[in-house]
Amino acid sequence: MTFQEAWDKAQAFHGCACPALAIGTRATAYILEQFELCGNGPYPVVCTAESFSCAIDAVQSLLGCTIGNGRLRVRSKGRMAFRFCDTRTDRSIYLALRPWLRARPGLTEKLLEMPLERLFLVARGDEAPEPSPNCILSSACPIRAPHPVLRVPDPPCDDLYIRDFDRDW
């Protein structure tokens, strides 16, 4: 799937093009590439989002992670960050939006064009997702065996948050 196809699919699912959807689409497209996922999904990925936002619609529409299938978890910490775990390899990637972002005209387009490293703090790890709670209504729900999960510390304060003048737009 090309990035434009992913963006179009996310917009169709969400209903509009907004900055948070652009962030979620960029994050999800990066994960599809890094985990070498192809086809139409759903994919063997568990996502833990750290805020309720429109970005989650991109994750749902592009990866097939939903709260109902246990592969989307939201732990509201009030920041735009995601941990994606590939359940085939127990590899994980943590993406946290850099904190300098402010709403402004043309923001969605800038987010779609910006280099990913400028948009997100990226951390990699080898860990399994926490197991989903057992589904009491269906014994057919596949639940992964529990694995230990390492707690990753909060990302360090980005100097872009302090030095607002060095942005190139």
GROMACS .gro file of N, CA and C in nm:
model
  507
    1MET      N    1   0.086  -0.117   0.000
    1MET     CA    2   0.000   0.000   0.000
    1MET      C    3   0.090   0.124   0.000
    2THR      N    4   0.064   0.215  -0.092
    2THR     CA    5   0.141   0.339  -0.095
    2THR      C    6   0.093   0.431   0.016
    3PHE      N    7   0.173   0.533   0.045
    3PHE     CA    8   0.133   0.625   0.151
    3PHE      C    9   0.004   0.697   0.112
    4GLN      N   10  -0.010   0.735  -0.014
    4GLN     CA   11  -0.131   0.805  -0.058
    4GLN      C   12  -0.254   0.716  -0.041
    5GLU      N   13  -0.241   0.587  -0.070
    5GLU     CA   14  -0.353   0.494  -0.049
    5GLU      C   15  -0.387   0.484   0.099
    6ALA      N   16  -0.283   0.479   0.184
    6ALA     CA   17  -0.307   0.473   0.328
    6ALA      C   18  -0.378   0.600   0.376
    7TRP      N   19  -0.334   0.715   0.330
    7TRP     CA   20  -0.394   0.843   0.369
    7TRP      C   21  -0.540   0.849   0.324
    8ASP      N   22  -0.567   0.806   0.202
    8ASP     CA   23  -0.704   0.805   0.150
    8ASP      C   24  -0.793   0.710   0.232
    9LYS      N   25  -0.740   0.592   0.266
    9LYS     CA   26  -0.817   0.494   0.344
    9LYS      C   27  -0.847   0.547   0.483
   10ALA      N   28  -0.749   0.610   0.547
   10ALA     CA   29  -0.769   0.667   0.681
   10ALA      C   30  -0.872   0.780   0.677
   11GLN      N   31  -0.864   0.866   0.575
   11GLN     CA   32  -0.962   0.975   0.563
   11GLN      C   33  -1.103   0.922   0.541
   12ALA      N   34  -1.116   0.819   0.457
   12ALA     CA   35  -1.249   0.761   0.432
   12ALA      C   36  -1.307   0.702   0.561
   13PHE      N   37  -1.223   0.639   0.641
   13PHE     CA   38  -1.268   0.580   0.767
   13PHE      C   39  -1.306   0.689   0.867
   14HIS      N   40  -1.221   0.792   0.878
   14HIS     CA   41  -1.240   0.896   0.980
   14HIS      C   42  -1.345   1.000   0.939
   15GLY      N   43  -1.351   1.032   0.811
   15GLY     CA   44  -1.450   1.127   0.764
   15GLY      C   45  -1.397   1.264   0.730
   16CYS      N   46  -1.270   1.295   0.764
   16CYS     CA   47  -1.211   1.424   0.727
   16CYS      C   48  -1.060   1.412   0.736
   17ALA      N   49  -0.992   1.515   0.687
   17ALA     CA   50  -0.846   1.522   0.696
   17ALA      C   51  -0.812   1.623   0.804
   18CYS      N   52  -0.751   1.577   0.912
   18CYS     CA   53  -0.715   1.667   1.022
   18CYS      C   54  -0.572   1.636   1.067
   19PRO      N   55  -0.509   1.725   1.142
   19PRO     CA   56  -0.370   1.702   1.183
   19PRO      C   57  -0.349   1.572   1.262
   20ALA      N   58  -0.437   1.539   1.354
   20ALA     CA   59  -0.418   1.417   1.433
   20ALA      C   60  -0.428   1.292   1.345
   21LEU      N   61  -0.517   1.294   1.246
   21LEU     CA   62  -0.526   1.181   1.154
   21LEU      C   63  -0.399   1.169   1.072
   22ALA      N   64  -0.341   1.282   1.032
   22ALA     CA   65  -0.214   1.281   0.959
   22ALA      C   66  -0.103   1.219   1.044
   23ILE      N   67  -0.100   1.253   1.172
   23ILE     CA   68   0.000   1.197   1.263
   23ILE      C   69  -0.019   1.046   1.275
   24GLY      N   70  -0.142   1.002   1.294
   24GLY     CA   71  -0.169   0.859   1.304
   24GLY      C   72  -0.136   0.785   1.176
   25THR      N   73  -0.163   0.845   1.062
   25THR     CA   74  -0.132   0.782   0.934
   25THR      C   75   0.018   0.770   0.914
   26ARG      N   76   0.092   0.877   0.947
   26ARG     CA   77   0.239   0.872   0.937
   26ARG      C   78   0.294   0.762   1.026
   27ALA      N   79   0.247   0.755   1.151
   27ALA     CA   80   0.295   0.653   1.245
   27ALA      C   81   0.265   0.513   1.193
   28THR      N   82   0.144   0.492   1.147
   28THR     CA   83   0.102   0.360   1.102
   28THR      C   84   0.175   0.320   0.974
   29ALA      N   85   0.193   0.412   0.881
   29ALA     CA   86   0.267   0.381   0.758
   29ALA      C   87   0.411   0.343   0.791
   30TYR      N   88   0.470   0.411   0.888
   30TYR     CA   89   0.606   0.378   0.932
   30TYR      C   90   0.612   0.236   0.989
   31ILE      N   91   0.513   0.201   1.068
   31ILE     CA   92   0.508   0.068   1.128
   31ILE      C   93   0.489  -0.039   1.021
   32LEU      N   94   0.403  -0.015   0.925
   32LEU     CA   95   0.386  -0.111   0.815
   32LEU      C   96   0.519  -0.138   0.746
   33GLU      N   97   0.597  -0.032   0.725
   33GLU     CA   98   0.728  -0.044   0.660
   33GLU      C   99   0.829  -0.115   0.751
   34GLN      N  100   0.838  -0.074   0.876
   34GLN     CA  101   0.938  -0.130   0.967
   34GLN      C  102   0.912  -0.277   1.001
   35PHE      N  103   0.787  -0.315   1.014
   35PHE     CA  104   0.753  -0.454   1.045
   35PHE      C  105   0.736  -0.538   0.919
   36GLU      N  106   0.760  -0.477   0.803
   36GLU     CA  107   0.751  -0.545   0.674
   36GLU      C  108   0.617  -0.615   0.655
   37LEU      N  109   0.510  -0.539   0.676
   37LEU     CA  110   0.375  -0.591   0.662
   37LEU      C  111   0.321  -0.551   0.526
   38CYS      N  112   0.262  -0.645   0.458
   38CYS     CA  113   0.202  -0.615   0.328
   38CYS      C  114   0.068  -0.686   0.319
   39GLY      N  115  -0.007  -0.656   0.218
   39GLY     CA  116  -0.140  -0.713   0.204
   39GLY      C  117  -0.244  -0.618   0.260
   40ASN      N  118  -0.360  -0.670   0.288
   40ASN     CA  119  -0.472  -0.587   0.332
   40ASN      C  120  -0.501  -0.595   0.481
   41GLY      N  121  -0.427  -0.673   0.557
   41GLY     CA  122  -0.453  -0.681   0.700
   41GLY      C  123  -0.574  -0.767   0.729
   42PRO      N  124  -0.615  -0.781   0.851
   42PRO     CA  125  -0.554  -0.724   0.969
   42PRO      C  126  -0.416  -0.785   0.994
   43TYR      N  127  -0.333  -0.711   1.063
   43TYR     CA  128  -0.194  -0.748   1.084
   43TYR      C  129  -0.170  -0.795   1.227
   44PRO      N  130  -0.062  -0.872   1.248
   44PRO     CA  131  -0.031  -0.923   1.382
   44PRO      C  132   0.040  -0.816   1.467
   45VAL      N  133  -0.027  -0.706   1.490
   45VAL     CA  134   0.031  -0.594   1.562
   45VAL      C  135  -0.064  -0.554   1.674
   46VAL      N  136  -0.006  -0.523   1.791
   46VAL     CA  137  -0.082  -0.468   1.902
   46VAL      C  138  -0.036  -0.324   1.920
   47CYS      N  139  -0.131  -0.232   1.932
   47CYS     CA  140  -0.099  -0.090   1.950
   47CYS      C  141  -0.152  -0.043   2.084
   48THR      N  142  -0.066   0.025   2.159
   48THR     CA  143  -0.107   0.092   2.280
   48THR      C  144  -0.091   0.240   2.256
   49ALA      N  145  -0.203   0.312   2.252
   49ALA     CA  146  -0.202   0.457   2.231
   49ALA      C  147  -0.207   0.526   2.366
   50GLU      N  148  -0.145   0.643   2.375
   50GLU     CA  149  -0.139   0.715   2.502
   50GLU      C  150  -0.233   0.834   2.508
   51SER      N  151  -0.326   0.843   2.414
   51SER     CA  152  -0.430   0.946   2.421
   51SER      C  153  -0.546   0.906   2.330
   52PHE      N  154  -0.662   0.958   2.362
   52PHE     CA  155  -0.777   0.943   2.275
   52PHE      C  156  -0.770   1.055   2.173
   53SER      N  157  -0.755   1.022   2.046
   53SER     CA  158  -0.746   1.124   1.942
   53SER      C  159  -0.788   1.064   1.808
   54CYS      N  160  -0.795   1.149   1.709
   54CYS     CA  161  -0.829   1.106   1.574
   54CYS      C  162  -0.722   1.014   1.517
   55ALA      N  163  -0.600   1.019   1.570
   55ALA     CA  164  -0.491   0.935   1.521
   55ALA      C  165  -0.526   0.786   1.535
   56ILE      N  166  -0.603   0.753   1.633
   56ILE     CA  167  -0.641   0.613   1.655
   56ILE      C  168  -0.723   0.559   1.538
   57ASP      N  169  -0.798   0.645   1.471
   57ASP     CA  170  -0.874   0.599   1.354
   57ASP      C  171  -0.782   0.551   1.244
   58ALA      N  172  -0.666   0.614   1.228
   58ALA     CA  173  -0.569   0.567   1.128
   58ALA      C  174  -0.518   0.428   1.165
   59VAL      N  175  -0.489   0.407   1.292
   59VAL     CA  176  -0.442   0.277   1.339
   59VAL      C  177  -0.547   0.170   1.313
   60GLN      N  178  -0.673   0.201   1.345
   60GLN     CA  179  -0.780   0.104   1.325
   60GLN      C  180  -0.799   0.071   1.177
   61SER      N  181  -0.803   0.174   1.094
   61SER     CA  182  -0.834   0.151   0.952
   61SER      C  183  -0.718   0.086   0.877
   62LEU      N  184  -0.594   0.114   0.915
   62LEU     CA  185  -0.481   0.064   0.839
   62LEU      C  186  -0.421  -0.066   0.894
   63LEU      N  187  -0.425  -0.085   1.024
   63LEU     CA  188  -0.368  -0.207   1.084
   63LEU      C  189  -0.473  -0.310   1.124
   64GLY      N  190  -0.598  -0.267   1.141
   64GLY     CA  191  -0.702  -0.358   1.185
   64GLY      C  192  -0.701  -0.379   1.335
   65CYS      N  193  -0.628  -0.295   1.407
   65CYS     CA  194  -0.627  -0.303   1.554
   65CYS      C  195  -0.754  -0.236   1.606
   66THR      N  196  -0.830  -0.306   1.687
   66THR     CA  197  -0.949  -0.248   1.748
   66THR      C  198  -0.953  -0.285   1.896
   67ILE      N  199  -1.032  -0.212   1.969
   67ILE     CA  200  -1.049  -0.244   2.110
   67ILE      C  201  -1.118  -0.380   2.122
   68GLY      N  202  -1.212  -0.408   2.033
   68GLY     CA  203  -1.286  -0.533   2.038
   68GLY      C  204  -1.200  -0.656   2.016
   69ASN      N  205  -1.100  -0.650   1.927
   69ASN     CA  206  -1.016  -0.768   1.905
   69ASN      C  207  -0.896  -0.771   2.000
   70GLY      N  208  -0.887  -0.672   2.089
   70GLY     CA  209  -0.783  -0.671   2.191
   70GLY      C  210  -0.648  -0.624   2.142
   71ARG      N  211  -0.640  -0.576   2.018
   71ARG     CA  212  -0.512  -0.533   1.965
   71ARG      C  213  -0.496  -0.381   1.965
   72LEU      N  214  -0.593  -0.309   2.021
   72LEU     CA  215  -0.581  -0.165   2.043
   72LEU      C  216  -0.611  -0.137   2.189
   73ARG      N  217  -0.518  -0.077   2.256
   73ARG     CA  218  -0.537  -0.039   2.396
   73ARG      C  219  -0.510   0.111   2.406
   74VAL      N  220  -0.586   0.179   2.486
   74VAL     CA  221  -0.565   0.321   2.508
   74VAL      C  222  -0.541   0.341   2.656
   75ARG      N  223  -0.424   0.390   2.687
   75ARG     CA  224  -0.388   0.424   2.825
   75ARG      C  225  -0.366   0.574   2.825
   76SER      N  226  -0.469   0.646   2.858
   76SER     CA  227  -0.467   0.791   2.844
   76SER      C  228  -0.365   0.856   2.937
   77LYS      N  229  -0.260   0.908   2.875
   77LYS     CA  230  -0.157   0.983   2.947
   77LYS      C  231  -0.150   1.126   2.896
   78GLY      N  232  -0.240   1.159   2.805
   78GLY     CA  233  -0.248   1.296   2.756
   78GLY      C  234  -0.139   1.336   2.659
   79ARG      N  235  -0.073   1.239   2.595
   79ARG     CA  236   0.028   1.274   2.495
   79ARG      C  237   0.007   1.188   2.372
   80MET      N  238   0.050   1.240   2.260
   80MET     CA  239   0.036   1.170   2.132
   80MET      C  240   0.156   1.075   2.118
   81ALA      N  241   0.137   0.952   2.163
   81ALA     CA  242   0.243   0.852   2.157
   81ALA      C  243   0.179   0.715   2.139
   82PHE      N  244   0.255   0.626   2.077
   82PHE     CA  245   0.206   0.492   2.047
   82PHE      C  246   0.318   0.391   2.067
   83ARG      N  247   0.283   0.274   2.118
   83ARG     CA  248   0.375   0.160   2.119
   83ARG      C  249   0.312   0.055   2.029
   84PHE      N  250   0.386   0.015   1.927
   84PHE     CA  251   0.342  -0.090   1.836
   84PHE      C  252   0.427  -0.213   1.861
   85CYS      N  253   0.364  -0.329   1.881
   85CYS     CA  254   0.435  -0.455   1.904
   85CYS      C  255   0.397  -0.554   1.794
   86ASP      N  256   0.498  -0.609   1.728
   86ASP     CA  257   0.478  -0.713   1.628
   86ASP      C  258   0.470  -0.846   1.703
   87THR      N  259   0.355  -0.908   1.704
   87THR     CA  260   0.337  -1.030   1.784
   87THR      C  261   0.408  -1.151   1.724
   88ARG      N  262   0.453  -1.142   1.600
   88ARG     CA  263   0.530  -1.253   1.540
   88ARG      C  264   0.671  -1.257   1.596
   89THR      N  265   0.729  -1.141   1.621
   89THR     CA  266   0.870  -1.133   1.660
   89THR      C  267   0.891  -1.071   1.799
   90ASP      N  268   0.786  -1.019   1.860
   90ASP     CA  269   0.792  -0.946   1.987
   90ASP      C  270   0.880  -0.822   1.977
   91ARG      N  271   0.900  -0.771   1.857
   91ARG     CA  272   0.968  -0.642   1.839
   91ARG      C  273   0.869  -0.533   1.868
   92SER      N  274   0.917  -0.423   1.924
   92SER     CA  275   0.828  -0.311   1.949
   92SER      C  276   0.894  -0.181   1.905
   93ILE      N  277   0.811  -0.087   1.867
   93ILE     CA  278   0.856   0.048   1.833
   93ILE      C  279   0.765   0.145   1.905
   94TYR      N  280   0.829   0.240   1.974
   94TYR     CA  281   0.756   0.344   2.046
   94TYR      C  282   0.775   0.474   1.970
   95LEU      N  283   0.665   0.538   1.936
   95LEU     CA  284   0.667   0.666   1.866
   95LEU      C  285   0.599   0.770   1.953
   96ALA      N  286   0.669   0.878   1.982
   96ALA     CA  287   0.613   0.988   2.061
   96ALA      C  288   0.625   1.116   1.981
   97LEU      N  289   0.515   1.186   1.967
   97LEU     CA  290   0.516   1.310   1.893
   97LEU      C  291   0.606   1.411   1.964
   98ARG      N  292   0.689   1.476   1.889
   98ARG     CA  293   0.775   1.579   1.948
   98ARG      C  294   0.686   1.693   1.996
   99PRO      N  295   0.717   1.754   2.109
   99PRO     CA  296   0.621   1.844   2.176
   99PRO      C  297   0.608   1.985   2.123
  100TRP      N  298   0.672   2.021   2.014
  100TRP     CA  299   0.666   2.158   1.966
  100TRP      C  300   0.545   2.188   1.879
  101LEU      N  301   0.465   2.089   1.852
  101LEU     CA  302   0.355   2.103   1.758
  101LEU      C  303   0.248   2.200   1.808
  102ARG      N  304   0.208   2.291   1.721
  102ARG     CA  305   0.097   2.382   1.750
  102ARG      C  306   0.009   2.391   1.626
  103ALA      N  307  -0.119   2.410   1.649
  103ALA     CA  308  -0.212   2.423   1.537
  103ALA      C  309  -0.182   2.551   1.460
  104ARG      N  310  -0.184   2.542   1.328
  104ARG     CA  311  -0.163   2.657   1.241
  104ARG      C  312  -0.214   2.622   1.101
  105PRO      N  313  -0.241   2.720   1.019
  105PRO     CA  314  -0.287   2.689   0.883
  105PRO      C  315  -0.184   2.605   0.808
  106GLY      N  316  -0.232   2.506   0.736
  106GLY     CA  317  -0.144   2.420   0.657
  106GLY      C  318  -0.073   2.312   0.737
  107LEU      N  319  -0.111   2.296   0.862
  107LEU     CA  320  -0.042   2.200   0.948
  107LEU      C  321  -0.054   2.057   0.897
  108THR      N  322  -0.171   2.017   0.854
  108THR     CA  323  -0.190   1.879   0.807
  108THR      C  324  -0.095   1.847   0.693
  109GLU      N  325  -0.083   1.937   0.597
  109GLU     CA  326   0.006   1.915   0.483
  109GLU      C  327   0.152   1.907   0.528
  110LYS      N  328   0.193   1.992   0.621
  110LYS     CA  329   0.330   1.988   0.673
  110LYS      C  330   0.358   1.855   0.742
  111LEU      N  331   0.261   1.806   0.819
  111LEU     CA  332   0.279   1.679   0.890
  111LEU      C  333   0.295   1.563   0.794
  112LEU      N  334   0.227   1.569   0.681
  112LEU     CA  335   0.236   1.462   0.583
  112LEU      C  336   0.369   1.463   0.508
  113GLU      N  337   0.433   1.579   0.498
  113GLU     CA  338   0.558   1.594   0.422
  113GLU      C  339   0.684   1.589   0.508
  114MET      N  340   0.672   1.617   0.635
  114MET     CA  341   0.786   1.631   0.726
  114MET      C  342   0.861   1.499   0.741
  115PRO      N  343   0.996   1.503   0.751
  115PRO     CA  344   1.070   1.380   0.779
  115PRO      C  345   1.023   1.318   0.911
  116LEU      N  346   1.009   1.187   0.911
  116LEU     CA  347   0.953   1.119   1.027
  116LEU      C  348   1.032   1.145   1.154
  117GLU      N  349   1.165   1.153   1.145
  117GLU     CA  350   1.249   1.174   1.263
  117GLU      C  351   1.225   1.311   1.325
  118ARG      N  352   1.181   1.406   1.246
  118ARG     CA  353   1.152   1.541   1.298
  118ARG      C  354   1.016   1.543   1.367
  119LEU      N  355   0.927   1.454   1.324
  119LEU     CA  356   0.793   1.448   1.377
  119LEU      C  357   0.785   1.365   1.505
  120PHE      N  358   0.854   1.251   1.509
  120PHE     CA  359   0.845   1.157   1.621
  120PHE      C  360   0.980   1.131   1.685
  121LEU      N  361   0.977   1.106   1.815
  121LEU     CA  362   1.087   1.043   1.885
  121LEU      C  363   1.063   0.894   1.868
  122VAL      N  364   1.162   0.819   1.821
  122VAL     CA  365   1.145   0.677   1.792
  122VAL      C  366   1.234   0.596   1.885
  123ALA      N  367   1.177   0.497   1.953
  123ALA     CA  368   1.253   0.405   2.038
  123ALA      C  369   1.214   0.263   2.000
  124ARG      N  370   1.311   0.175   1.993
  124ARG     CA  371   1.287   0.036   1.955
  124ARG      C  372   1.312  -0.055   2.073
  125GLY      N  373   1.246  -0.170   2.073
  125GLY     CA  374   1.265  -0.266   2.181
  125GLY      C  375   1.225  -0.405   2.137
  126ASP      N  376   1.258  -0.500   2.219
  126ASP     CA  377   1.219  -0.639   2.197
  126ASP      C  378   1.134  -0.682   2.314
  127GLU      N  379   1.005  -0.666   2.300
  127GLU     CA  380   0.915  -0.705   2.407
  127GLU      C  381   0.780  -0.743   2.350
  128ALA      N  382   0.711  -0.825   2.422
  128ALA     CA  383   0.578  -0.868   2.381
  128ALA      C  384   0.475  -0.772   2.440
  129PRO      N  385   0.361  -0.759   2.375
  129PRO     CA  386   0.255  -0.679   2.435
  129PRO      C  387   0.197  -0.749   2.556
  130GLU      N  388   0.137  -0.670   2.643
  130GLU     CA  389   0.066  -0.730   2.756
  130GLU      C  390  -0.048  -0.815   2.700
  131PRO      N  391  -0.083  -0.925   2.764
  131PRO     CA  392  -0.192  -1.007   2.712
  131PRO      C  393  -0.325  -0.934   2.724
  132SER      N  394  -0.413  -0.962   2.629
  132SER     CA  395  -0.548  -0.906   2.636
  132SER      C  396  -0.624  -0.975   2.748
  133PRO      N  397  -0.718  -0.905   2.810
  133PRO     CA  398  -0.801  -0.974   2.909
  133PRO      C  399  -0.882  -1.084   2.840
  134ASN      N  400  -0.908  -1.190   2.912
  134ASN     CA  401  -0.986  -1.299   2.854
  134ASN      C  402  -1.126  -1.253   2.819
  135CYS      N  403  -1.172  -1.298   2.705
  135CYS     CA  404  -1.306  -1.267   2.660
  135CYS      C  405  -1.401  -1.366   2.727
  136ILE      N  406  -1.489  -1.317   2.812
  136ILE     CA  407  -1.578  -1.408   2.885
  136ILE      C  408  -1.695  -1.455   2.800
  137LEU      N  409  -1.716  -1.394   2.683
  137LEU     CA  410  -1.830  -1.432   2.601
  137LEU      C  411  -1.795  -1.530   2.492
  138SER      N  412  -1.665  -1.546   2.461
  138SER     CA  413  -1.629  -1.634   2.351
  138SER      C  414  -1.498  -1.703   2.381
  139SER      N  415  -1.500  -1.834   2.378
  139SER     CA  416  -1.376  -1.909   2.399
  139SER      C  417  -1.294  -1.914   2.271
  140ALA      N  418  -1.347  -1.858   2.161
  140ALA     CA  419  -1.276  -1.858   2.035
  140ALA      C  420  -1.180  -1.740   2.020
  141CYS      N  421  -1.178  -1.648   2.116
  141CYS     CA  422  -1.086  -1.534   2.108
  141CYS      C  423  -0.943  -1.583   2.129
  142PRO      N  424  -0.854  -1.562   2.030
  142PRO     CA  425  -0.716  -1.605   2.050
  142PRO      C  426  -0.644  -1.507   2.143
  143ILE      N  427  -0.598  -1.556   2.255
  143ILE     CA  428  -0.527  -1.473   2.352
  143ILE      C  429  -0.382  -1.523   2.358
  144ARG      N  430  -0.289  -1.433   2.339
  144ARG     CA  431  -0.147  -1.471   2.346
  144ARG      C  432  -0.108  -1.508   2.489
  145ALA      N  433  -0.012  -1.596   2.501
  145ALA     CA  434   0.043  -1.631   2.632
  145ALA      C  435   0.112  -1.508   2.690
  146PRO      N  436   0.100  -1.485   2.818
  146PRO     CA  437   0.161  -1.366   2.876
  146PRO      C  438   0.314  -1.370   2.867
  147HIS      N  439   0.372  -1.256   2.840
  147HIS     CA  440   0.516  -1.237   2.837
  147HIS      C  441   0.549  -1.121   2.930
  148PRO      N  442   0.668  -1.118   2.986
  148PRO     CA  443   0.705  -1.002   3.067
  148PRO      C  444   0.718  -0.879   2.976
  149VAL      N  445   0.674  -0.766   3.025
  149VAL     CA  446   0.681  -0.642   2.950
  149VAL      C  447   0.772  -0.547   3.024
  150LEU      N  448   0.870  -0.494   2.953
  150LEU     CA  449   0.962  -0.397   3.011
  150LEU      C  450   0.898  -0.260   3.010
  151ARG      N  451   0.911  -0.187   3.117
  151ARG     CA  452   0.859  -0.051   3.123
  151ARG      C  453   0.963   0.042   3.065
  152VAL      N  454   0.926   0.116   2.961
  152VAL     CA  455   1.016   0.213   2.900
  152VAL      C  456   0.995   0.346   2.968
  153PRO      N  457   1.103   0.413   3.009
  153PRO     CA  458   1.086   0.542   3.076
  153PRO      C  459   1.027   0.645   2.981
  154ASP      N  460   0.969   0.749   3.038
  154ASP     CA  461   0.916   0.857   2.957
  154ASP      C  462   1.027   0.916   2.872
  155PRO      N  463   0.996   0.957   2.748
  155PRO     CA  464   1.101   1.013   2.663
  155PRO      C  465   1.156   1.142   2.723
  156PRO      N  466   1.284   1.170   2.697
  156PRO     CA  467   1.342   1.293   2.751
  156PRO      C  468   1.278   1.415   2.687
  157CYS      N  469   1.285   1.526   2.756
  157CYS     CA  470   1.233   1.652   2.703
  157CYS      C  471   1.311   1.686   2.578
  158ASP      N  472   1.244   1.716   2.471
  158ASP     CA  473   1.305   1.748   2.344
  158ASP      C  474   1.348   1.895   2.344
  159ASP      N  475   1.466   1.921   2.290
  159ASP     CA  476   1.510   2.061   2.289
  159ASP      C  477   1.424   2.147   2.198
  160LEU      N  478   1.347   2.086   2.108
  160LEU     CA  479   1.258   2.165   2.023
  160LEU      C  480   1.148   2.231   2.106
  161TYR      N  481   1.116   2.168   2.220
  161TYR     CA  482   1.016   2.226   2.308
  161TYR      C  483   1.069   2.354   2.371
  162ILE      N  484   1.197   2.355   2.401
  162ILE     CA  485   1.258   2.470   2.465
  162ILE      C  486   1.296   2.576   2.361
  163ARG      N  487   1.355   2.533   2.254
  163ARG     CA  488   1.404   2.626   2.151
  163ARG      C  489   1.305   2.630   2.034
  164ASP      N  490   1.205   2.709   2.046
  164ASP     CA  491   1.097   2.718   1.947
  164ASP      C  492   1.144   2.786   1.819
  165PHE      N  493   1.254   2.861   1.821
  165PHE     CA  494   1.294   2.941   1.707
  165PHE      C  495   1.361   2.863   1.596
  166ASP      N  496   1.399   2.737   1.616
  166ASP     CA  497   1.478   2.667   1.516
  166ASP      C  498   1.394   2.585   1.419
  167ARG      N  499   1.263   2.600   1.422
  167ARG     CA  500   1.180   2.530   1.324
  167ARG      C  501   1.202   2.589   1.186
  168ASP      N  502   1.190   2.508   1.084
  168ASP     CA  503   1.212   2.557   0.948
  168ASP      C  504   1.082   2.590   0.876
  169TRP      N  505   0.972   2.603   0.951
  169TRP     CA  506   0.846   2.643   0.887
  169TRP      C  507   0.762   2.721   0.981
   0.00000   0.00000   0.00000
